[in-house]
JSON list of C-alpha atoms in Angstrom, two decimals:
[
{"chain": "A", "resi": 25, "resn": "LEU", "atom": "CA", "xyz": [-171.34, 17.21, -148.99]},
{"chain": "A", "resi": 26, "resn": "THR", "atom": "CA", "xyz": [-170.49, 14.45, -146.56]},
{"chain": "A", "resi": 27, "resn": "CYS", "atom": "CA", "xyz": [-170.10, 10.38, -147.63]},
{"chain": "A", "resi": 28, "resn": "LYS", "atom": "CA", "xyz": [-172.70, 10.03, -145.39]},
{"chain": "A", "resi": 29, "resn": "ASP", "atom": "CA", "xyz": [-174.67, 12.71, -147.49]},
{"chain": "A", "resi": 30, "resn": "VAL", "atom": "CA", "xyz": [-174.07, 10.65, -150.90]},
{"chain": "A", "resi": 31, "resn": "GLY", "atom": "CA", "xyz": [-175.27, 6.90, -149.44]},
{"chain": "A", "resi": 32, "resn": "SER", "atom": "CA", "xyz": [-172.00, 6.12, -147.90]},
{"chain": "A", "resi": 33, "resn": "PRO", "atom": "CA", "xyz": [-171.06, 5.67, -143.98]},
{"chain": "A", "resi": 34, "resn": "CYS", "atom": "CA", "xyz": [-168.86, 8.12, -142.81]},
{"chain": "A", "resi": 35, "resn": "ASP", "atom": "CA", "xyz": [-168.35, 12.17, -142.24]},
{"chain": "A", "resi": 36, "resn": "MET", "atom": "CA", "xyz": [-165.54, 13.01, -144.77]},
{"chain": "A", "resi": 37, "resn": "GLU", "atom": "CA", "xyz": [-166.37, 15.48, -146.55]},
{"chain": "A", "resi": 38, "resn": "ILE", "atom": "CA", "xyz": [-166.25, 15.35, -150.26]},
{"chain": "A", "resi": 39, "resn": "MET", "atom": "CA", "xyz": [-166.08, 18.60, -152.98]},
{"chain": "A", "resi": 40, "resn": "GLY", "atom": "CA", "xyz": [-166.67, 19.04, -155.94]},
{"chain": "A", "resi": 41, "resn": "ASN", "atom": "CA", "xyz": [-168.38, 21.66, -158.77]},
{"chain": "A", "resi": 42, "resn": "PRO", "atom": "CA", "xyz": [-169.93, 20.11, -160.63]},
{"chain": "A", "resi": 43, "resn": "PHE", "atom": "CA", "xyz": [-172.32, 17.47, -159.55]},
{"chain": "A", "resi": 44, "resn": "GLU", "atom": "CA", "xyz": [-170.17, 15.21, -162.02]},
{"chain": "A", "resi": 45, "resn": "GLU", "atom": "CA", "xyz": [-166.60, 15.63, -160.76]},
{"chain": "A", "resi": 46, "resn": "LEU", "atom": "CA", "xyz": [-168.29, 15.51, -156.66]},
{"chain": "A", "resi": 47, "resn": "GLY", "atom": "CA", "xyz": [-168.99, 11.64, -157.94]},
{"chain": "A", "resi": 48, "resn": "LYS", "atom": "CA", "xyz": [-165.83, 11.04, -159.43]},
{"chain": "A", "resi": 49, "resn": "ASN", "atom": "CA", "xyz": [-164.45, 12.13, -156.14]},
{"chain": "A", "resi": 50, "resn": "CYS", "atom": "CA", "xyz": [-167.20, 10.14, -154.00]},
{"chain": "A", "resi": 51, "resn": "HIS", "atom": "CA", "xyz": [-165.59, 7.73, -155.97]},
{"chain": "A", "resi": 52, "resn": "ASN", "atom": "CA", "xyz": [-162.45, 8.01, -155.51]},
{"chain": "A", "resi": 53, "resn": "HIS", "atom": "CA", "xyz": [-163.12, 8.51, -152.06]},
{"chain": "A", "resi": 54, "resn": "VAL", "atom": "CA", "xyz": [-165.05, 5.11, -151.94]},
{"chain": "A", "resi": 55, "resn": "MET", "atom": "CA", "xyz": [-162.23, 3.39, -153.35]},
{"chain": "A", "resi": 56, "resn": "GLU", "atom": "CA", "xyz": [-159.47, 4.06, -151.14]},
{"chain": "A", "resi": 57, "resn": "LYS", "atom": "CA", "xyz": [-161.34, 3.71, -147.97]},
{"chain": "A", "resi": 58, "resn": "ILE", "atom": "CA", "xyz": [-162.46, -0.39, -149.25]},
{"chain": "A", "resi": 59, "resn": "ASN", "atom": "CA", "xyz": [-158.98, -0.39, -150.38]},
{"chain": "A", "resi": 60, "resn": "GLU", "atom": "CA", "xyz": [-157.62, 0.23, -146.94]},
{"chain": "A", "resi": 61, "resn": "GLY", "atom": "CA", "xyz": [-159.93, -2.74, -145.72]},
{"chain": "A", "resi": 62, "resn": "ASP", "atom": "CA", "xyz": [-163.20, -0.68, -145.06]},
{"chain": "A", "resi": 63, "resn": "GLU", "atom": "CA", "xyz": [-165.79, -3.12, -144.82]},
{"chain": "A", "resi": 64, "resn": "SER", "atom": "CA", "xyz": [-169.11, -0.19, -144.52]},
{"chain": "A", "resi": 65, "resn": "HIS", "atom": "CA", "xyz": [-167.83, 1.38, -147.24]},
{"chain": "A", "resi": 66, "resn": "LYS", "atom": "CA", "xyz": [-167.60, -1.96, -149.04]},
{"chain": "A", "resi": 67, "resn": "THR", "atom": "CA", "xyz": [-171.60, -2.24, -147.46]},
{"chain": "A", "resi": 68, "resn": "ALA", "atom": "CA", "xyz": [-172.55, 0.70, -148.95]},
{"chain": "A", "resi": 69, "resn": "ALA", "atom": "CA", "xyz": [-170.55, 0.35, -152.69]},
{"chain": "A", "resi": 70, "resn": "ASP", "atom": "CA", "xyz": [-172.11, -2.59, -153.01]},
{"chain": "A", "resi": 71, "resn": "ARG", "atom": "CA", "xyz": [-175.39, -2.27, -151.90]},
{"chain": "A", "resi": 72, "resn": "MET", "atom": "CA", "xyz": [-175.39, 0.97, -154.57]},
{"chain": "A", "resi": 73, "resn": "LYS", "atom": "CA", "xyz": [-174.04, -2.15, -157.01]},
{"chain": "A", "resi": 74, "resn": "ASN", "atom": "CA", "xyz": [-176.17, -4.23, -156.33]},
{"chain": "A", "resi": 75, "resn": "ALA", "atom": "CA", "xyz": [-179.35, -2.20, -156.64]},
{"chain": "A", "resi": 76, "resn": "SER", "atom": "CA", "xyz": [-181.72, -1.82, -159.76]},
{"chain": "A", "resi": 77, "resn": "PRO", "atom": "CA", "xyz": [-181.49, 0.36, -162.40]},
{"chain": "A", "resi": 78, "resn": "GLU", "atom": "CA", "xyz": [-184.91, 2.08, -161.05]},
{"chain": "A", "resi": 79, "resn": "GLU", "atom": "CA", "xyz": [-183.07, 1.94, -157.03]},
{"chain": "A", "resi": 80, "resn": "GLN", "atom": "CA", "xyz": [-179.88, 3.79, -158.66]},
{"chain": "A", "resi": 81, "resn": "LYS", "atom": "CA", "xyz": [-181.53, 6.63, -160.79]},
{"chain": "A", "resi": 82, "resn": "SER", "atom": "CA", "xyz": [-184.22, 7.29, -157.24]},
{"chain": "A", "resi": 83, "resn": "MET", "atom": "CA", "xyz": [-180.56, 7.38, -155.34]},
{"chain": "A", "resi": 84, "resn": "MET", "atom": "CA", "xyz": [-179.23, 9.92, -157.73]},
{"chain": "A", "resi": 85, "resn": "VAL", "atom": "CA", "xyz": [-182.06, 11.74, -158.32]},
{"chain": "A", "resi": 86, "resn": "GLU", "atom": "CA", "xyz": [-181.42, 12.17, -154.37]},
{"chain": "A", "resi": 87, "resn": "PHE", "atom": "CA", "xyz": [-177.85, 12.60, -154.49]},
{"chain": "A", "resi": 88, "resn": "LYS", "atom": "CA", "xyz": [-178.52, 15.54, -156.67]},
{"chain": "A", "resi": 89, "resn": "LYS", "atom": "CA", "xyz": [-180.28, 16.66, -154.59]},
{"chain": "A", "resi": 90, "resn": "ARG", "atom": "CA", "xyz": [-178.71, 17.37, -152.24]},
{"chain": "A", "resi": 91, "resn": "TYR", "atom": "CA", "xyz": [-175.83, 18.49, -154.15]},
{"chain": "A", "resi": 92, "resn": "ASP", "atom": "CA", "xyz": [-178.37, 21.41, -155.06]},
{"chain": "A", "resi": 93, "resn": "GLU", "atom": "CA", "xyz": [-179.45, 22.52, -152.15]},
{"chain": "A", "resi": 94, "resn": "SER", "atom": "CA", "xyz": [-175.95, 22.46, -150.35]},
{"chain": "A", "resi": 95, "resn": "PRO", "atom": "CA", "xyz": [-174.76, 25.69, -149.16]},
{"chain": "A", "resi": 96, "resn": "THR", "atom": "CA", "xyz": [-171.12, 25.60, -149.87]},
{"chain": "A", "resi": 97, "resn": "LEU", "atom": "CA", "xyz": [-171.84, 25.60, -153.49]}
]
């Protein structure tokens, strides 16, 4: 999947199997970009962090669906 596929702003391909590994790799990518001063990744991270529990759950369901539908599994 790409960074965009999981709610962040770039086209960087993120790998991981199982889904939890993908999540960890996405988190690491976003943190790296934030540490480099990338405001668009910070905005995306803040949006996810500040979402309600219901919104976070909905985002995770959508991300998992994209992962499950990914042709590279």
